[in-house]
Amino acid sequence: MIKCIVCNSQDKIEIPYKFSDLVLSILKKYNINETYHWYLCKECGNGFQFPKQNDRVMIDMWNALDQGAYESVSKNREASSKRLFNYFYEYLSEKKSVLDIGCGHGYLLNEFKQIGFDVFGIDIDNKTKVSHDRLGIDSIIGQVEHIELQKKYDIVFSTNSIYFIQNPVKFLKKIKSYLNEDGFLCLALADFLSNSDNSLPNYGLAFYPNYYSIEYILSLAGYKVISKEKKLSNILIVCKIDEKVALPKINIFKIYFLIKTKKIRYCIFGIPVRILHKLFSDTLISKMIKKLIKY
């Protein structure tokens, strides 16, 4: 029986997906011949994969990330962490402690540490521990589902990590035990349905949320959204615990349309915007100004 991993509904429609050559080779390596599908849940509006990911395949996927790609991701995350800090700080300036689940290299935590916040991080990738130690950030390496913390925090962050969680509602409910009264949960996740994103659901994702469906998940877990905005190529959310919040209505037809038109929207809108951004980036403009000054 195929059920949505978010709301357990069986009402679904199949959506396109794409597995990388790396994934296909790993599946072949372990003689995994199951037929995989991605579905859009008609109840909550989230995409989900069936059957679920194989743990051995996932471990091999992460281990296959070469050092060059790893360093490139690290550099990009450092820059994006500064932008995220600047965005969220207006909501969090009066708070004093931060827990970051899926903290990566710890760059976002370091921004808060620099202004005196008490910070702590959790990440599954043991390669990030070196960066945590270098930045002087306390952390635990492991799956958050198997970690128990005794301390509570004013703010809990989850940045680009929730869609790797097999049971997102259970995960979000667990976070409540780490939040102080009047604390904030802050999420940043990729805007998969934006014109600038040409990716399809893939093996590495446990589920496929979007701007509309993520609020359903949060409401189901007992959170009220205070702020939700598309910014910095992400969906940025601030919410608080509210056990009485009502479930939002989901427009499945709109979500399905946006998924089915991803490629054509990327070609018509996404590629031109990327070209213009590259042509008129601050870096290029500064170089042109320097040349003009020189001559």
PDB file of C-alpha atoms in Angstrom:
ATOM      1  CA  MET A   1       0.000   0.000   0.000  1.00  0.00           C
ATOM      2  CA  ILE A   2       1.444   3.337  -1.079  1.00  0.00           C
ATOM      3  CA  LYS A   3       0.945   6.173   1.428  1.00  0.00           C
ATOM      4  CA  CYS A   4       2.235   9.731   1.616  1.00  0.00           C
ATOM      5  CA  ILE A   5       5.069   9.957   4.154  1.00  0.00           C
ATOM      6  CA  VAL A   6       3.710  13.316   5.375  1.00  0.00           C
ATOM      7  CA  CYS A   7      -0.035  12.782   5.904  1.00  0.00           C
ATOM      8  CA  ASN A   8      -0.522   9.041   5.172  1.00  0.00           C
ATOM      9  CA  SER A   9      -3.056   9.745   2.429  1.00  0.00           C
ATOM     10  CA  GLN A  10      -3.328   7.193  -0.389  1.00  0.00           C
ATOM     11  CA  ASP A  11      -4.778   9.748  -2.830  1.00  0.00           C
ATOM     12  CA  LYS A  12      -1.958  10.569  -5.219  1.00  0.00           C
ATOM     13  CA  ILE A  13      -0.879  11.262  -8.786  1.00  0.00           C
ATOM     14  CA  GLU A  14       2.409  10.264 -10.429  1.00  0.00           C
ATOM     15  CA  ILE A  15       4.930  13.014 -11.218  1.00  0.00           C
ATOM     16  CA  PRO A  16       8.170  13.053 -13.251  1.00  0.00           C
ATOM     17  CA  TYR A  17      11.523  12.397 -11.589  1.00  0.00           C
ATOM     18  CA  LYS A  18      15.145  11.824 -12.545  1.00  0.00           C
ATOM     19  CA  PHE A  19      17.838   9.618 -11.012  1.00  0.00           C
ATOM     20  CA  SER A  20      21.477  10.530 -11.653  1.00  0.00           C
ATOM     21  CA  ASP A  21      23.926   8.156 -13.325  1.00  0.00           C
ATOM     22  CA  LEU A  22      25.640   7.830  -9.948  1.00  0.00           C
ATOM     23  CA  VAL A  23      22.436   6.588  -8.290  1.00  0.00           C
ATOM     24  CA  LEU A  24      21.696   4.172 -11.118  1.00  0.00           C
ATOM     25  CA  SER A  25      25.202   2.726 -10.856  1.00  0.00           C
ATOM     26  CA  ILE A  26      24.891   2.274  -7.078  1.00  0.00           C
ATOM     27  CA  LEU A  27      21.486   0.607  -7.444  1.00  0.00           C
ATOM     28  CA  LYS A  28      23.028  -1.750  -9.970  1.00  0.00           C
ATOM     29  CA  LYS A  29      25.991  -2.405  -7.654  1.00  0.00           C
ATOM     30  CA  TYR A  30      23.647  -3.688  -4.929  1.00  0.00           C
ATOM     31  CA  ASN A  31      21.369  -5.518  -7.410  1.00  0.00           C
ATOM     32  CA  ILE A  32      18.411  -3.352  -6.415  1.00  0.00           C
ATOM     33  CA  ASN A  33      15.885  -3.874  -9.193  1.00  0.00           C
ATOM     34  CA  GLU A  34      12.845  -2.255  -7.609  1.00  0.00           C
ATOM     35  CA  THR A  35      10.737   0.052  -9.752  1.00  0.00           C
ATOM     36  CA  TYR A  36      10.761   3.520  -8.215  1.00  0.00           C
ATOM     37  CA  HIS A  37       8.082   6.175  -8.614  1.00  0.00           C
ATOM     38  CA  TRP A  38       7.471   9.727  -7.409  1.00  0.00           C
ATOM     39  CA  TYR A  39       3.948  10.816  -6.497  1.00  0.00           C
ATOM     40  CA  LEU A  40       2.202  14.065  -5.612  1.00  0.00           C
ATOM     41  CA  CYS A  41      -0.081  13.677  -2.600  1.00  0.00           C
ATOM     42  CA  LYS A  42      -3.511  15.148  -3.345  1.00  0.00           C
ATOM     43  CA  GLU A  43      -4.147  15.768   0.349  1.00  0.00           C
ATOM     44  CA  CYS A  44      -1.077  17.740   1.505  1.00  0.00           C
ATOM     45  CA  GLY A  45       0.553  18.739  -1.802  1.00  0.00           C
ATOM     46  CA  ASN A  46       3.949  17.176  -1.093  1.00  0.00           C
ATOM     47  CA  GLY A  47       5.809  14.867  -3.429  1.00  0.00           C
ATOM     48  CA  PHE A  48       7.100  11.544  -2.114  1.00  0.00           C
ATOM     49  CA  GLN A  49       9.110   8.590  -3.374  1.00  0.00           C
ATOM     50  CA  PHE A  50       8.052   4.937  -3.325  1.00  0.00           C
ATOM     51  CA  PRO A  51       9.622   2.657  -2.382  1.00  0.00           C
ATOM     52  CA  LYS A  52      11.743   4.531   0.150  1.00  0.00           C
ATOM     53  CA  GLN A  53      15.475   5.052  -0.226  1.00  0.00           C
ATOM     54  CA  ASN A  54      17.924   2.266   0.565  1.00  0.00           C
ATOM     55  CA  ASP A  55      20.343   3.199   3.382  1.00  0.00           C
ATOM     56  CA  ARG A  56      23.357   1.614   1.654  1.00  0.00           C
ATOM     57  CA  VAL A  57      22.675   3.563  -1.524  1.00  0.00           C
ATOM     58  CA  MET A  58      22.361   6.826   0.402  1.00  0.00           C
ATOM     59  CA  ILE A  59      25.674   6.256   2.222  1.00  0.00           C
ATOM     60  CA  ASP A  60      27.443   5.539  -1.058  1.00  0.00           C
ATOM     61  CA  MET A  61      25.918   8.684  -2.592  1.00  0.00           C
ATOM     62  CA  TRP A  62      27.275  10.952   0.145  1.00  0.00           C
ATOM     63  CA  ASN A  63      30.651   9.234   0.159  1.00  0.00           C
ATOM     64  CA  ALA A  64      30.938   9.737  -3.599  1.00  0.00           C
ATOM     65  CA  LEU A  65      31.032  13.518  -3.214  1.00  0.00           C
ATOM     66  CA  ASP A  66      34.589  14.333  -4.271  1.00  0.00           C
ATOM     67  CA  GLN A  67      36.744  16.826  -2.392  1.00  0.00           C
ATOM     68  CA  GLY A  68      36.541  19.471  -5.110  1.00  0.00           C
ATOM     69  CA  ALA A  69      32.755  19.448  -5.104  1.00  0.00           C
ATOM     70  CA  TYR A  70      32.771  19.389  -1.303  1.00  0.00           C
ATOM     71  CA  GLU A  71      34.962  22.503  -1.104  1.00  0.00           C
ATOM     72  CA  SER A  72      32.794  24.265  -3.695  1.00  0.00           C
ATOM     73  CA  VAL A  73      29.633  23.550  -1.676  1.00  0.00           C
ATOM     74  CA  SER A  74      31.419  24.725   1.473  1.00  0.00           C
ATOM     75  CA  LYS A  75      32.343  28.070  -0.088  1.00  0.00           C
ATOM     76  CA  ASN A  76      28.802  28.653  -1.397  1.00  0.00           C
ATOM     77  CA  ARG A  77      27.271  27.757   1.981  1.00  0.00           C
ATOM     78  CA  GLU A  78      29.501  30.278   3.779  1.00  0.00           C
ATOM     79  CA  ALA A  79      28.245  33.118   1.570  1.00  0.00           C
ATOM     80  CA  SER A  80      24.598  32.012   1.773  1.00  0.00           C
ATOM     81  CA  SER A  81      24.827  31.711   5.567  1.00  0.00           C
ATOM     82  CA  LYS A  82      25.679  35.408   5.839  1.00  0.00           C
ATOM     83  CA  ARG A  83      22.620  36.284   3.747  1.00  0.00           C
ATOM     84  CA  LEU A  84      20.371  34.010   5.818  1.00  0.00           C
ATOM     85  CA  PHE A  85      21.671  35.543   9.030  1.00  0.00           C
ATOM     86  CA  ASN A  86      20.910  39.043   7.769  1.00  0.00           C
ATOM     87  CA  TYR A  87      17.380  38.008   6.793  1.00  0.00           C
ATOM     88  CA  PHE A  88      16.406  36.168   9.989  1.00  0.00           C
ATOM     89  CA  TYR A  89      18.111  38.498  12.452  1.00  0.00           C
ATOM     90  CA  GLU A  90      15.222  40.990  12.554  1.00  0.00           C
ATOM     91  CA  TYR A  91      13.033  38.256  14.053  1.00  0.00           C
ATOM     92  CA  LEU A  92      15.698  36.882  16.372  1.00  0.00           C
ATOM     93  CA  SER A  93      17.646  39.859  17.697  1.00  0.00           C
ATOM     94  CA  GLU A  94      16.209  39.560  21.228  1.00  0.00           C
ATOM     95  CA  LYS A  95      16.981  35.823  21.506  1.00  0.00           C
ATOM     96  CA  LYS A  96      20.159  34.374  23.024  1.00  0.00           C
ATOM     97  CA  SER A  97      20.589  30.714  22.026  1.00  0.00           C
ATOM     98  CA  VAL A  98      20.505  28.811  18.716  1.00  0.00           C
ATOM     99  CA  LEU A  99      20.349  25.140  17.744  1.00  0.00           C
ATOM    100  CA  ASP A 100      21.031  24.381  14.067  1.00  0.00           C
ATOM    101  CA  ILE A 101      19.872  20.948  12.844  1.00  0.00           C
ATOM    102  CA  GLY A 102      21.728  20.074   9.672  1.00  0.00           C
ATOM    103  CA  CYS A 103      24.255  22.802  10.428  1.00  0.00           C
ATOM    104  CA  GLY A 104      26.712  21.801   7.709  1.00  0.00           C
ATOM    105  CA  HIS A 105      30.049  23.488   8.254  1.00  0.00           C
ATOM    106  CA  GLY A 106      28.616  25.707  10.993  1.00  0.00           C
ATOM    107  CA  TYR A 107      28.800  28.998   9.116  1.00  0.00           C
ATOM    108  CA  LEU A 108      25.316  30.171  10.114  1.00  0.00           C
ATOM    109  CA  LEU A 109      25.975  29.283  13.750  1.00  0.00           C
ATOM    110  CA  ASN A 110      29.242  31.188  13.563  1.00  0.00           C
ATOM    111  CA  GLU A 111      27.372  34.355  12.537  1.00  0.00           C
ATOM    112  CA  PHE A 112      25.314  34.110  15.735  1.00  0.00           C
ATOM    113  CA  LYS A 113      28.356  33.129  17.808  1.00  0.00           C
ATOM    114  CA  GLN A 114      30.125  36.315  16.723  1.00  0.00           C
ATOM    115  CA  ILE A 115      27.433  38.438  18.386  1.00  0.00           C
ATOM    116  CA  GLY A 116      27.369  36.482  21.626  1.00  0.00           C
ATOM    117  CA  PHE A 117      24.713  33.807  21.077  1.00  0.00           C
ATOM    118  CA  ASP A 118      25.027  30.385  22.721  1.00  0.00           C
ATOM    119  CA  VAL A 119      25.155  28.010  19.723  1.00  0.00           C
ATOM    120  CA  PHE A 120      25.024  24.259  19.106  1.00  0.00           C
ATOM    121  CA  GLY A 121      24.912  22.209  15.903  1.00  0.00           C
ATOM    122  CA  ILE A 122      23.884  18.768  14.671  1.00  0.00           C
ATOM    123  CA  ASP A 123      24.974  17.322  11.339  1.00  0.00           C
ATOM    124  CA  ILE A 124      25.107  13.840   9.849  1.00  0.00           C
ATOM    125  CA  ASP A 125      28.311  14.420   7.836  1.00  0.00           C
ATOM    126  CA  ASN A 126      31.453  13.685   9.858  1.00  0.00           C
ATOM    127  CA  LYS A 127      33.529  15.746   7.399  1.00  0.00           C
ATOM    128  CA  THR A 128      31.964  18.903   8.853  1.00  0.00           C
ATOM    129  CA  LYS A 129      33.388  18.299  12.341  1.00  0.00           C
ATOM    130  CA  VAL A 130      36.744  19.784  11.342  1.00  0.00           C
ATOM    131  CA  SER A 131      35.032  23.064  10.452  1.00  0.00           C
ATOM    132  CA  HIS A 132      33.048  23.072  13.725  1.00  0.00           C
ATOM    133  CA  ASP A 133      36.240  22.662  15.739  1.00  0.00           C
ATOM    134  CA  ARG A 134      37.981  25.388  13.750  1.00  0.00           C
ATOM    135  CA  LEU A 135      35.122  27.816  14.399  1.00  0.00           C
ATOM    136  CA  GLY A 136      34.851  26.830  18.060  1.00  0.00           C
ATOM    137  CA  ILE A 137      31.298  25.498  17.719  1.00  0.00           C
ATOM    138  CA  ASP A 138      29.995  22.672  19.916  1.00  0.00           C
ATOM    139  CA  SER A 139      28.298  19.980  17.853  1.00  0.00           C
ATOM    140  CA  ILE A 140      27.191  16.363  17.557  1.00  0.00           C
ATOM    141  CA  ILE A 141      27.657  14.261  14.428  1.00  0.00           C
ATOM    142  CA  GLY A 142      24.804  11.851  13.766  1.00  0.00           C
ATOM    143  CA  GLN A 143      21.195  11.479  12.636  1.00  0.00           C
ATOM    144  CA  VAL A 144      18.931  13.880  14.496  1.00  0.00           C
ATOM    145  CA  GLU A 145      16.297  11.150  14.758  1.00  0.00           C
ATOM    146  CA  HIS A 146      18.672   9.204  17.027  1.00  0.00           C
ATOM    147  CA  ILE A 147      19.942  12.142  19.113  1.00  0.00           C
ATOM    148  CA  GLU A 148      18.427  13.345  22.376  1.00  0.00           C
ATOM    149  CA  LEU A 149      19.300  16.768  23.787  1.00  0.00           C
ATOM    150  CA  GLN A 150      18.587  17.918  27.334  1.00  0.00           C
ATOM    151  CA  LYS A 151      18.880  21.647  26.685  1.00  0.00           C
ATOM    152  CA  LYS A 152      16.265  24.006  25.225  1.00  0.00           C
ATOM    153  CA  TYR A 153      16.978  26.887  22.839  1.00  0.00           C
ATOM    154  CA  ASP A 154      15.387  30.196  21.855  1.00  0.00           C
ATOM    155  CA  ILE A 155      15.796  29.413  18.155  1.00  0.00           C
ATOM    156  CA  VAL A 156      15.992  26.174  16.187  1.00  0.00           C
ATOM    157  CA  PHE A 157      17.196  26.317  12.582  1.00  0.00           C
ATOM    158  CA  SER A 158      16.830  23.701   9.878  1.00  0.00           C
ATOM    159  CA  THR A 159      18.479  24.814   6.665  1.00  0.00           C
ATOM    160  CA  ASN A 160      18.143  22.789   3.446  1.00  0.00           C
ATOM    161  CA  SER A 161      17.777  19.559   5.381  1.00  0.00           C
ATOM    162  CA  ILE A 162      14.107  18.816   6.072  1.00  0.00           C
ATOM    163  CA  TYR A 163      13.542  17.094   2.712  1.00  0.00           C
ATOM    164  CA  PHE A 164      16.114  14.443   3.638  1.00  0.00           C
ATOM    165  CA  ILE A 165      14.018  13.373   6.661  1.00  0.00           C
ATOM    166  CA  GLN A 166      11.893  10.240   6.149  1.00  0.00           C
ATOM    167  CA  ASN A 167       9.262  11.302   8.693  1.00  0.00           C
ATOM    168  CA  PRO A 168       9.154  15.118   8.585  1.00  0.00           C
ATOM    169  CA  VAL A 169       6.116  15.532  10.859  1.00  0.00           C
ATOM    170  CA  LYS A 170       7.687  13.393  13.586  1.00  0.00           C
ATOM    171  CA  PHE A 171      10.929  15.342  13.137  1.00  0.00           C
ATOM    172  CA  LEU A 172       9.138  18.699  13.538  1.00  0.00           C
ATOM    173  CA  LYS A 173       7.250  17.489  16.609  1.00  0.00           C
ATOM    174  CA  LYS A 174      10.523  16.396  18.187  1.00  0.00           C
ATOM    175  CA  ILE A 175      11.958  19.889  17.681  1.00  0.00           C
ATOM    176  CA  LYS A 176       9.278  21.246  20.039  1.00  0.00           C
ATOM    177  CA  SER A 177      11.101  19.599  22.939  1.00  0.00           C
ATOM    178  CA  TYR A 178      14.179  21.697  22.096  1.00  0.00           C
ATOM    179  CA  LEU A 179      12.364  25.055  21.948  1.00  0.00           C
ATOM    180  CA  ASN A 180      11.978  27.441  24.866  1.00  0.00           C
ATOM    181  CA  GLU A 181       8.596  29.035  25.485  1.00  0.00           C
ATOM    182  CA  ASP A 182       8.038  31.721  22.806  1.00  0.00           C
ATOM    183  CA  GLY A 183      10.916  30.234  20.814  1.00  0.00           C
ATOM    184  CA  PHE A 184      11.099  30.299  17.015  1.00  0.00           C
ATOM    185  CA  LEU A 185      11.582  27.530  14.477  1.00  0.00           C
ATOM    186  CA  CYS A 186      13.289  28.887  11.349  1.00  0.00           C
ATOM    187  CA  LEU A 187      13.392  26.938   8.092  1.00  0.00           C
ATOM    188  CA  ALA A 188      15.211  27.572   4.839  1.00  0.00           C
ATOM    189  CA  LEU A 189      14.531  25.172   1.983  1.00  0.00           C
ATOM    190  CA  ALA A 190      15.063  25.174  -1.745  1.00  0.00           C
ATOM    191  CA  ASP A 191      12.231  26.614  -3.827  1.00  0.00           C
ATOM    192  CA  PHE A 192      11.898  23.571  -6.087  1.00  0.00           C
ATOM    193  CA  LEU A 193       9.024  25.080  -8.092  1.00  0.00           C
ATOM    194  CA  SER A 194      10.691  28.398  -8.926  1.00  0.00           C
ATOM    195  CA  ASN A 195      11.441  29.349 -12.531  1.00  0.00           C
ATOM    196  CA  SER A 196      15.175  29.199 -11.792  1.00  0.00           C
ATOM    197  CA  ASP A 197      15.129  25.564 -10.596  1.00  0.00           C
ATOM    198  CA  ASN A 198      15.303  22.943 -13.340  1.00  0.00           C
ATOM    199  CA  SER A 199      15.760  19.916 -11.067  1.00  0.00           C
ATOM    200  CA  LEU A 200      13.245  17.092 -10.770  1.00  0.00           C
ATOM    201  CA  PRO A 201      12.555  14.905  -7.730  1.00  0.00           C
ATOM    202  CA  ASN A 202      15.508  12.578  -7.241  1.00  0.00           C
ATOM    203  CA  TYR A 203      16.623   9.581  -5.220  1.00  0.00           C
ATOM    204  CA  GLY A 204      18.408  11.673  -2.591  1.00  0.00           C
ATOM    205  CA  LEU A 205      15.211  13.373  -1.405  1.00  0.00           C
ATOM    206  CA  ALA A 206      12.842  11.706   1.053  1.00  0.00           C
ATOM    207  CA  PHE A 207      10.023  14.022  -0.038  1.00  0.00           C
ATOM    208  CA  TYR A 208       9.476  17.060  -2.261  1.00  0.00           C
ATOM    209  CA  PRO A 209       7.952  20.071  -0.453  1.00  0.00           C
ATOM    210  CA  ASN A 210       7.040  23.406  -2.001  1.00  0.00           C
ATOM    211  CA  TYR A 211       6.015  26.926  -0.981  1.00  0.00           C
ATOM    212  CA  TYR A 212       2.396  25.847  -0.437  1.00  0.00           C
ATOM    213  CA  SER A 213       2.753  22.355   1.018  1.00  0.00           C
ATOM    214  CA  ILE A 214       5.419  23.149   3.621  1.00  0.00           C
ATOM    215  CA  GLU A 215       2.839  25.111   5.624  1.00  0.00           C
ATOM    216  CA  TYR A 216       0.600  22.013   5.679  1.00  0.00           C
ATOM    217  CA  ILE A 217       3.457  19.990   7.208  1.00  0.00           C
ATOM    218  CA  LEU A 218       4.139  22.659   9.823  1.00  0.00           C
ATOM    219  CA  SER A 219       0.449  22.932  10.744  1.00  0.00           C
ATOM    220  CA  LEU A 220       0.180  19.157  10.998  1.00  0.00           C
ATOM    221  CA  ALA A 221       3.127  19.199  13.425  1.00  0.00           C
ATOM    222  CA  GLY A 222       1.602  22.015  15.521  1.00  0.00           C
ATOM    223  CA  TYR A 223       3.322  25.175  14.276  1.00  0.00           C
ATOM    224  CA  LYS A 224       1.866  28.514  13.226  1.00  0.00           C
ATOM    225  CA  VAL A 225       3.701  30.310  10.421  1.00  0.00           C
ATOM    226  CA  ILE A 226       4.656  33.881  11.397  1.00  0.00           C
ATOM    227  CA  SER A 227       6.488  34.712   8.189  1.00  0.00           C
ATOM    228  CA  LYS A 228       6.939  32.904   4.864  1.00  0.00           C
ATOM    229  CA  GLU A 229       8.788  34.411   1.931  1.00  0.00           C
ATOM    230  CA  LYS A 230      10.515  33.432  -1.292  1.00  0.00           C
ATOM    231  CA  LYS A 231      13.973  34.971  -1.129  1.00  0.00           C
ATOM    232  CA  LEU A 232      17.622  34.155  -1.889  1.00  0.00           C
ATOM    233  CA  SER A 233      16.486  31.210  -4.090  1.00  0.00           C
ATOM    234  CA  ASN A 234      14.940  29.706  -0.953  1.00  0.00           C
ATOM    235  CA  ILE A 235      11.684  29.529   0.931  1.00  0.00           C
ATOM    236  CA  LEU A 236      12.333  31.236   4.275  1.00  0.00           C
ATOM    237  CA  ILE A 237       9.971  30.544   7.161  1.00  0.00           C
ATOM    238  CA  VAL A 238       9.638  31.673  10.779  1.00  0.00           C
ATOM    239  CA  CYS A 239       7.083  29.876  12.954  1.00  0.00           C
ATOM    240  CA  LYS A 240       6.036  29.255  16.557  1.00  0.00           C
ATOM    241  CA  ILE A 241       4.390  26.380  18.378  1.00  0.00           C
ATOM    242  CA  ASP A 242       0.596  26.470  18.127  1.00  0.00           C
ATOM    243  CA  GLU A 243      -1.257  23.203  18.706  1.00  0.00           C
ATOM    244  CA  LYS A 244      -4.604  24.662  17.585  1.00  0.00           C
ATOM    245  CA  VAL A 245      -3.553  25.946  14.158  1.00  0.00           C
ATOM    246  CA  ALA A 246      -5.844  24.902  11.298  1.00  0.00           C
ATOM    247  CA  LEU A 247      -4.599  22.992   8.270  1.00  0.00           C
ATOM    248  CA  PRO A 248      -4.330  25.219   5.185  1.00  0.00           C
ATOM    249  CA  LYS A 249      -6.166  24.464   1.949  1.00  0.00           C
ATOM    250  CA  ILE A 250      -3.896  23.133  -0.783  1.00  0.00           C
ATOM    251  CA  ASN A 251      -4.370  23.833  -4.499  1.00  0.00           C
ATOM    252  CA  ILE A 252      -3.178  20.508  -5.950  1.00  0.00           C
ATOM    253  CA  PHE A 253      -3.867  21.550  -9.535  1.00  0.00           C
ATOM    254  CA  LYS A 254      -1.553  24.559  -9.206  1.00  0.00           C
ATOM    255  CA  ILE A 255       1.260  22.488  -7.670  1.00  0.00           C
ATOM    256  CA  TYR A 256       0.869  19.747 -10.295  1.00  0.00           C
ATOM    257  CA  PHE A 257       0.927  22.348 -13.076  1.00  0.00           C
ATOM    258  CA  LEU A 258       4.104  23.930 -11.692  1.00  0.00           C
ATOM    259  CA  ILE A 259       5.819  20.530 -11.491  1.00  0.00           C
ATOM    260  CA  LYS A 260       4.809  19.523 -15.020  1.00  0.00           C
ATOM    261  CA  THR A 261       5.962  22.869 -16.482  1.00  0.00           C
ATOM    262  CA  LYS A 262       9.324  23.070 -14.691  1.00  0.00           C
ATOM    263  CA  LYS A 263      11.465  22.510 -17.799  1.00  0.00           C
ATOM    264  CA  ILE A 264       9.625  24.915 -20.067  1.00  0.00           C
ATOM    265  CA  ARG A 265       9.470  27.628 -17.373  1.00  0.00           C
ATOM    266  CA  TYR A 266      13.200  27.211 -16.776  1.00  0.00           C
ATOM    267  CA  CYS A 267      13.925  27.620 -20.500  1.00  0.00           C
ATOM    268  CA  ILE A 268      11.636  30.648 -20.951  1.00  0.00           C
ATOM    269  CA  PHE A 269      12.313  32.472 -17.677  1.00  0.00           C
ATOM    270  CA  GLY A 270      15.075  30.772 -15.703  1.00  0.00           C
ATOM    271  CA  ILE A 271      17.897  30.724 -18.259  1.00  0.00           C
ATOM    272  CA  PRO A 272      17.506  34.404 -19.333  1.00  0.00           C
ATOM    273  CA  VAL A 273      17.469  35.526 -15.695  1.00  0.00           C
ATOM    274  CA  ARG A 274      20.623  33.532 -14.962  1.00  0.00           C
ATOM    275  CA  ILE A 275      22.369  35.065 -17.985  1.00  0.00           C
ATOM    276  CA  LEU A 276      21.373  38.591 -16.988  1.00  0.00           C
ATOM    277  CA  HIS A 277      22.466  37.968 -13.413  1.00  0.00           C
ATOM    278  CA  LYS A 278      25.845  36.770 -14.627  1.00  0.00           C
ATOM    279  CA  LEU A 279      26.263  39.688 -17.025  1.00  0.00           C
ATOM    280  CA  PHE A 280      25.327  42.330 -14.476  1.00  0.00           C
ATOM    281  CA  SER A 281      26.747  40.804 -11.322  1.00  0.00           C
ATOM    282  CA  ASP A 282      28.575  43.068  -8.876  1.00  0.00           C
ATOM    283  CA  THR A 283      31.833  41.295  -9.703  1.00  0.00           C
ATOM    284  CA  LEU A 284      31.592  42.023 -13.426  1.00  0.00           C
ATOM    285  CA  ILE A 285      30.485  45.612 -12.898  1.00  0.00           C
ATOM    286  CA  SER A 286      33.362  46.259 -10.513  1.00  0.00           C
ATOM    287  CA  LYS A 287      35.823  44.875 -13.074  1.00  0.00           C
ATOM    288  CA  MET A 288      34.403  47.130 -15.778  1.00  0.00           C
ATOM    289  CA  ILE A 289      34.651  50.179 -13.516  1.00  0.00           C
ATOM    290  CA  LYS A 290      38.263  49.348 -12.685  1.00  0.00           C
ATOM    291  CA  LYS A 291      39.095  49.114 -16.392  1.00  0.00           C
ATOM    292  CA  LEU A 292      37.400  52.455 -17.085  1.00  0.00           C
ATOM    293  CA  ILE A 293      39.332  54.096 -14.249  1.00  0.00           C
ATOM    294  CA  LYS A 294      42.562  52.572 -15.532  1.00  0.00           C
ATOM    295  CA  TYR A 295      42.120  54.045 -18.987  1.00  0.00           C
TER     296      TYR A 295
END
